Amino acid sequence: MNTASLGRSPGLPFAIEGNPFLDTSLDLKINSFGNPENHNPMGDAAREDDDGDIRRQGLSPKQKDIVSVEEFNRITAENKKLTEMLCRYGDLQSQMVPRKRKLEEYEWDNVIKICENSANSDEELYLRTQESTRTKVSRVYVQVDPSDMSLNVKDGYHWRKYGQKVTRDNPSPRAYFKCSFAPRCPVKKKVQRSVNNPSLLVATYEGEHNHRSPAEPKITSQSFTSKGQPNPVLVTPNPSSHKTNSSWYSNPSAALDLFPSPRQITNRLAKQPVHETKSEADSIKQLLVQQMVSSLTKDPNFAEALVTKISERIFEQEIQEFV
DNA sequence: CGACTTTGACCCGCGC
DNA sequence: GCGCGGGTCAAAGTCG
């Protein structure tokens, strides 16, 4: 299972395709065993050298001790389970709402994409990923200070503003940005204030970054998708505290931070402020989210994955204390 | 001096 | 064909 195309989805508290500014925790599990600067969506980490040793460039000494082909295979299977879980939620969702409404209200197409991407070979999946990259669009709502007139969405990437326009349907100007972190990165971003809520910035991302995140994202508060569902806000970490070989790249268990437990999900949803007028659609959305959380809690595969991650973290902490 | 922002001009698709 | 609106370009300005 290749997860290079996955990203944290607006609308789901865990990683799925659709949000280009966040590298997924699933992706991290794979890439943390390879060199993040030479990320290969075809699965660099699994390739073996002539002497049979797995490639370990870019790893800390501690990681080199724990990385093995068996470990890689185990995590690959885990990723597959997680993806299947997402697909099941897509099925659940389609049972709960009419098809037309599904497309209009919930943006579950991202989940469907993952299911469709269940390719038989890495090469096939790579080609499909490249195909979807060209058309990938996601939208993120970010709460900002209403007095702050800048159209700056801190998502960890570097953007160069190349235009600004006042559109017909919104008195607030729309700013156009291109990703300037990597040469020829195709990702573009449009930022405009919400017509109904000036304290809400609407950031529309087009395309997918052809490089890894320049900084370790840090979840600090909640943002919302266009449909009012929770989504982590990412801000650029303090540059002085950021190291190239940060835990984001080098520590596999760091993925756990971006893979919240059902209780964390519940807590985050409970703390979520309401920004949009209550409506029937909102009620259905809340019901859907509650169903998801409930199913996540009961899902043995989820529990297994969670236990695995917790065990890994505890094991690593013990190792650190021992050292 | 390089990176970034500003802003008017330009391009292009679409509807009439 | 024409006008409109969204998106992009590029020169000039700004900033650290």
Coordinates of C-alpha atoms (C1' of nucleotides) in Angstrom, one line a residue:
Chain A
M1 CA 0.0 0.0 0.0
N2 CA 1.5 3.2 -1.1
T3 CA 0.2 6.2 0.8
A4 CA 2.2 8.9 -0.9
S5 CA -0.9 10.7 -2.1
L6 CA -2.6 10.8 1.2
G7 CA -3.2 14.0 3.1
R8 CA -5.3 15.0 6.1
S9 CA -8.8 15.5 4.8
P10 CA -11.0 18.3 5.7
G11 CA -13.9 16.6 7.3
L12 CA -12.0 13.7 8.9
P13 CA -10.0 13.9 12.0
F14 CA -7.4 11.6 10.5
A15 CA -5.4 11.5 7.3
I16 CA -6.9 11.1 4.0
E17 CA -6.3 12.6 0.6
G18 CA -7.4 16.1 -0.1
N19 CA -5.4 18.6 1.9
P20 CA -2.1 19.4 0.3
F21 CA -0.6 21.3 3.2
L22 CA -0.4 18.5 5.6
D23 CA 1.7 15.4 5.1
T24 CA -0.2 12.5 6.4
S25 CA 0.6 10.4 9.4
L26 CA 0.2 7.3 7.2
D27 CA 2.7 8.8 4.7
L28 CA 5.0 9.6 7.5
K29 CA 5.2 6.0 8.7
I30 CA 6.6 5.0 5.3
N31 CA 8.7 8.0 4.6
S32 CA 10.3 8.1 8.0
F33 CA 12.2 5.1 7.0
G34 CA 13.6 6.8 3.9
N35 CA 15.4 10.0 3.2
P36 CA 12.7 12.7 3.3
E37 CA 14.8 14.8 0.9
N38 CA 14.7 12.0 -1.7
H39 CA 11.1 10.9 -1.2
N40 CA 10.2 8.3 -3.8
P41 CA 6.5 7.6 -4.1
M42 CA 7.3 4.2 -5.6
G43 CA 8.5 3.1 -2.2
D44 CA 12.1 3.8 -1.7
A45 CA 12.1 2.4 1.8
A46 CA 11.3 -1.1 0.7
R47 CA 14.1 -1.3 -1.8
E48 CA 17.0 -3.4 -0.8
D49 CA 20.7 -3.1 -1.6
D50 CA 22.7 -5.8 -3.2
D51 CA 23.8 -7.1 0.2
G52 CA 20.2 -7.4 1.2
D53 CA 20.2 -4.5 3.7
I54 CA 17.3 -2.1 3.6
R55 CA 18.3 1.4 2.6
R56 CA 18.7 3.5 5.7
Q57 CA 20.0 6.8 4.5
G58 CA 18.6 9.8 6.5
L59 CA 17.9 7.7 9.6
S60 CA 19.1 8.4 13.1
P61 CA 21.4 5.8 14.6
K62 CA 18.5 4.7 16.8
Q63 CA 16.2 4.2 13.9
K64 CA 18.8 2.2 12.0
D65 CA 18.7 -0.2 14.9
I66 CA 14.9 -0.7 14.8
V67 CA 14.3 -0.6 11.0
S68 CA 13.9 -3.9 9.3
V69 CA 12.1 -5.4 6.4
E70 CA 9.7 -7.0 8.8
E71 CA 9.0 -3.7 10.4
F72 CA 8.3 -2.1 7.0
N73 CA 6.0 -4.9 6.0
R74 CA 4.1 -4.7 9.3
I75 CA 3.6 -1.0 8.9
T76 CA 2.6 -1.5 5.2
A77 CA -0.1 -3.9 6.4
E78 CA -1.2 -1.4 9.0
N79 CA -1.5 1.3 6.4
K80 CA -3.6 -1.0 4.3
K81 CA -6.0 -1.7 7.2
L82 CA -6.4 2.0 7.9
T83 CA -7.2 2.7 4.2
E84 CA -9.7 -0.1 4.2
M85 CA -11.3 1.5 7.2
L86 CA -11.6 4.8 5.4
C87 CA -13.3 3.0 2.5
R88 CA -15.8 1.5 4.9
Y89 CA -16.7 4.9 6.2
G90 CA -17.3 5.9 2.6
D91 CA -19.7 3.1 2.3
L92 CA -21.4 4.0 5.6
Q93 CA -21.8 7.6 4.5
S94 CA -23.3 6.6 1.2
Q95 CA -25.9 4.6 3.1
M96 CA -26.8 7.5 5.3
V97 CA -27.4 10.3 2.7
P98 CA -28.6 10.4 -0.9
R99 CA -25.9 10.2 -3.5
K100 CA -26.6 13.8 -4.7
R101 CA -26.5 15.2 -1.2
K102 CA -23.3 13.2 -0.5
L103 CA -21.5 15.1 -3.3
E104 CA -22.8 18.4 -2.4
E105 CA -22.6 18.3 1.4
Y106 CA -19.8 16.1 2.5
E107 CA -17.0 16.0 0.0
W108 CA -16.4 12.4 0.6
D109 CA -15.0 12.1 -2.9
N110 CA -11.6 12.2 -1.3
V111 CA -12.3 9.0 0.6
I112 CA -13.6 7.5 -2.6
K113 CA -10.4 8.4 -4.4
I114 CA -8.4 6.4 -1.9
C115 CA -10.6 3.4 -2.4
E116 CA -10.3 3.8 -6.2
N117 CA -6.6 4.0 -5.7
S118 CA -6.4 0.5 -4.5
A119 CA -4.1 -0.4 -7.3
N120 CA -2.6 -3.8 -7.8
S121 CA 0.9 -2.5 -8.3
D122 CA 3.0 0.3 -7.0
E123 CA 3.5 1.5 -10.6
E124 CA -0.2 1.6 -11.3
L125 CA -0.8 3.4 -8.0
Y126 CA 2.0 5.9 -8.8
L127 CA 0.5 6.7 -12.2
R128 CA -3.0 7.2 -10.6
T129 CA -1.5 9.4 -8.0
Q130 CA 0.2 11.5 -10.6
E131 CA -3.1 11.8 -12.4
S132 CA -5.1 12.9 -9.4
T133 CA -2.4 15.4 -8.5
R134 CA -3.2 17.5 -11.5
T135 CA -6.8 18.0 -10.5
K136 CA -6.7 17.9 -6.7
V137 CA -8.6 20.7 -5.0
S138 CA -9.3 21.2 -1.4
R139 CA -10.8 24.0 0.7
V140 CA -10.0 25.0 4.2
Y141 CA -11.7 27.6 6.4
V142 CA -9.4 29.3 8.9
Q143 CA -10.6 31.4 11.8
V144 CA -8.7 34.7 12.0
D145 CA -8.8 37.9 13.9
P146 CA -11.5 40.1 12.1
S147 CA -9.2 43.1 12.5
D148 CA -6.4 41.4 10.7
M149 CA -6.9 42.4 7.1
S150 CA -4.1 40.3 5.7
L151 CA -4.9 37.2 3.7
N152 CA -2.2 35.1 5.3
V153 CA -3.0 31.5 6.1
K154 CA -0.1 29.9 8.0
D155 CA 0.1 26.4 6.8
G156 CA 3.8 25.7 7.0
Y157 CA 4.6 26.2 3.3
H158 CA 6.2 29.2 1.7
W159 CA 3.9 31.1 -0.7
R160 CA 4.6 33.9 -3.2
K161 CA 1.7 36.2 -3.9
Y162 CA 1.2 36.7 -7.6
G163 CA -2.1 38.5 -7.9
Q164 CA -5.1 39.9 -6.2
K165 CA -8.6 40.5 -7.5
V166 CA -11.9 41.8 -6.3
T167 CA -14.4 39.3 -7.4
R168 CA -18.0 40.0 -8.2
D169 CA -19.7 37.9 -5.5
N170 CA -17.4 39.1 -2.6
P171 CA -16.3 42.6 -1.6
S172 CA -13.2 41.2 -0.1
P173 CA -10.3 40.8 -2.5
R174 CA -9.1 37.4 -3.4
A175 CA -5.3 36.8 -3.2
Y176 CA -3.5 34.3 -5.5
F177 CA -0.4 32.5 -4.2
K178 CA 2.0 30.0 -5.7
C179 CA 4.1 27.6 -3.6
S180 CA 7.6 29.1 -3.6
F181 CA 9.3 26.5 -1.4
A182 CA 10.3 24.2 -4.2
P183 CA 11.0 25.1 -7.9
R184 CA 8.2 24.1 -10.2
C185 CA 5.9 23.1 -7.3
P186 CA 2.5 23.2 -9.1
V187 CA 0.4 24.0 -6.0
K188 CA -1.6 27.2 -6.0
K189 CA -3.6 28.8 -3.3
K190 CA -6.5 31.2 -3.4
V191 CA -7.4 33.1 -0.2
Q192 CA -10.5 35.2 0.3
R193 CA -12.6 36.2 3.3
S194 CA -16.0 34.5 3.7
V195 CA -18.8 36.7 2.5
N196 CA -20.9 35.9 5.6
N197 CA -18.2 35.8 8.2
P198 CA -15.3 38.2 7.7
S199 CA -13.4 36.5 10.5
L200 CA -13.2 33.4 8.3
L201 CA -10.6 33.0 5.6
V202 CA -11.4 30.6 2.8
A203 CA -8.2 29.0 1.4
T204 CA -8.6 27.0 -1.8
Y205 CA -5.6 24.7 -2.6
E206 CA -5.1 23.4 -6.1
G207 CA -2.7 20.6 -6.9
E208 CA -0.3 18.7 -4.7
H209 CA 3.2 19.6 -3.5
N210 CA 6.0 17.8 -5.2
H211 CA 8.1 18.1 -2.1
R212 CA 7.8 17.4 1.6
S213 CA 6.5 19.9 4.1
P214 CA 9.2 22.5 4.8
A215 CA 8.4 22.5 8.5
E216 CA 6.9 20.3 11.0
P217 CA 3.3 21.2 11.2
K218 CA 1.8 21.8 14.7
I219 CA -1.8 21.4 15.4
T220 CA -2.9 24.4 17.6
S221 CA -6.6 24.9 17.1
Q222 CA -9.5 23.9 14.9
S223 CA -10.3 25.1 11.4
F224 CA -13.3 24.0 9.5
T225 CA -13.9 22.7 6.1
S226 CA -16.4 24.3 3.8
K227 CA -19.0 22.2 5.4
G228 CA -18.3 23.0 9.0
Q229 CA -16.4 19.9 9.8
P230 CA -13.4 20.0 12.0
N231 CA -9.9 20.1 10.6
P232 CA -6.6 20.9 12.3
V233 CA -5.1 24.3 11.8
L234 CA -1.4 24.1 11.0
V235 CA 1.0 26.9 11.8
T236 CA 4.7 27.3 11.0
P237 CA 6.7 26.1 14.0
N238 CA 9.2 28.4 15.7
P239 CA 12.1 28.3 13.2
S240 CA 14.6 28.3 16.1
S241 CA 13.2 25.1 17.4
H242 CA 12.9 23.4 14.1
K243 CA 15.7 21.1 13.1
T244 CA 16.1 19.4 9.7
N245 CA 16.3 16.1 11.4
S246 CA 13.2 16.7 13.5
S247 CA 11.0 14.1 15.0
W248 CA 8.6 14.8 12.2
Y249 CA 11.0 13.1 9.8
S250 CA 13.0 10.9 12.0
N251 CA 10.6 9.6 14.6
P252 CA 8.0 7.1 13.4
S253 CA 6.0 7.4 16.5
A254 CA 5.5 11.1 15.8
A255 CA 2.7 10.0 13.5
L256 CA 0.7 9.2 16.6
D257 CA 0.3 12.9 17.3
L258 CA -1.6 13.3 14.0
F259 CA -3.7 10.2 14.6
P260 CA -5.9 11.1 17.5
S261 CA -7.6 8.5 19.6
P262 CA -11.4 8.3 19.6
R263 CA -11.5 10.2 22.9
Q264 CA -9.3 12.9 21.4
I265 CA -11.6 13.1 18.4
T266 CA -14.7 13.3 20.7
N267 CA -13.0 16.0 22.8
R268 CA -12.1 18.0 19.7
L269 CA -15.6 17.8 18.3
A270 CA -17.0 18.8 21.7
K271 CA -14.8 21.9 21.8
Q272 CA -15.6 22.8 18.2
P273 CA -17.3 26.2 18.1
V274 CA -20.3 26.6 15.8
H275 CA -19.6 29.1 12.9
E276 CA -22.5 28.3 10.6
T277 CA -26.2 28.6 11.1
K278 CA -27.8 25.4 12.4
S279 CA -29.7 23.6 9.7
E280 CA -30.9 20.2 8.8
A281 CA -27.7 19.6 6.9
D282 CA -25.7 20.5 10.0
S283 CA -27.6 18.0 12.1
I284 CA -27.0 15.3 9.6
K285 CA -23.3 16.2 9.4
Q286 CA -23.1 16.0 13.2
L287 CA -24.9 12.7 13.2
L288 CA -22.5 11.4 10.6
V289 CA -19.5 12.5 12.6
Q290 CA -20.9 10.9 15.7
Q291 CA -21.4 7.7 13.7
M292 CA -17.8 7.8 12.6
V293 CA -16.5 8.3 16.0
S294 CA -18.7 5.6 17.4
S295 CA -17.6 3.2 14.7
L296 CA -14.0 4.1 15.1
T297 CA -14.2 3.3 18.7
K298 CA -15.7 -0.1 18.1
D299 CA -13.6 -1.0 15.1
P300 CA -11.2 -3.7 16.0
N301 CA -8.8 -2.7 13.3
F302 CA -8.7 0.8 14.6
A303 CA -8.2 -0.4 18.1
E304 CA -5.4 -2.7 16.9
A305 CA -3.7 0.1 15.0
L306 CA -4.0 2.4 18.0
V307 CA -2.6 -0.2 20.4
T308 CA 0.3 -0.8 18.0
K309 CA 1.1 2.9 17.9
I310 CA 0.9 3.3 21.7
S311 CA 3.0 0.3 22.2
E312 CA 5.6 1.7 19.9
R313 CA 5.7 5.0 21.7
I314 CA 6.0 3.3 25.1
F315 CA 8.7 1.1 23.8
E316 CA 10.6 4.1 22.5
Q317 CA 10.2 6.0 25.7
E318 CA 11.6 3.1 27.6
I319 CA 14.5 2.9 25.2
Q320 CA 15.2 6.6 25.7
E321 CA 15.1 6.3 29.4
F322 CA 17.4 3.3 29.2
V323 CA 19.9 5.3 27.1
Chain B
dC1 C1' 20.7 42.1 -3.2
dG2 C1' 17.3 38.7 -3.2
dA3 C1' 12.8 37.6 -1.9
dC4 C1' 8.4 39.1 -1.7
dT5 C1' 4.3 42.3 -2.5
dT6 C1' 1.6 45.5 -5.1
dT7 C1' -1.1 46.5 -9.0
dG8 C1' -2.4 47.7 -13.6
dA9 C1' -2.4 45.3 -17.9
dC10 C1' -3.2 41.4 -20.4
dC11 C1' -5.2 36.7 -21.6
dC12 C1' -8.9 33.6 -22.0
dG13 C1' -13.2 31.3 -21.5
dC14 C1' -18.0 31.9 -21.4
dG15 C1' -22.6 33.8 -22.1
dC16 C1' -25.4 36.8 -24.8
Chain C
dG1 C1' -18.3 39.8 -32.1
dC2 C1' -18.5 41.9 -27.7
dG3 C1' -18.4 42.5 -22.8
dC4 C1' -17.6 40.5 -18.4
dG5 C1' -15.2 38.2 -14.9
dG6 C1' -11.6 35.2 -13.2
dG7 C1' -6.9 34.2 -13.4
dT8 C1' -2.1 35.4 -14.6
dC9 C1' 1.9 38.2 -15.9
dA10 C1' 5.4 41.4 -15.0
dA11 C1' 7.4 45.8 -13.8
dA12 C1' 8.0 48.6 -10.0
dG13 C1' 8.2 49.1 -5.2
dT14 C1' 9.2 47.4 -0.4
dC15 C1' 11.6 45.1 3.1
dG16 C1' 15.1 42.7 5.8

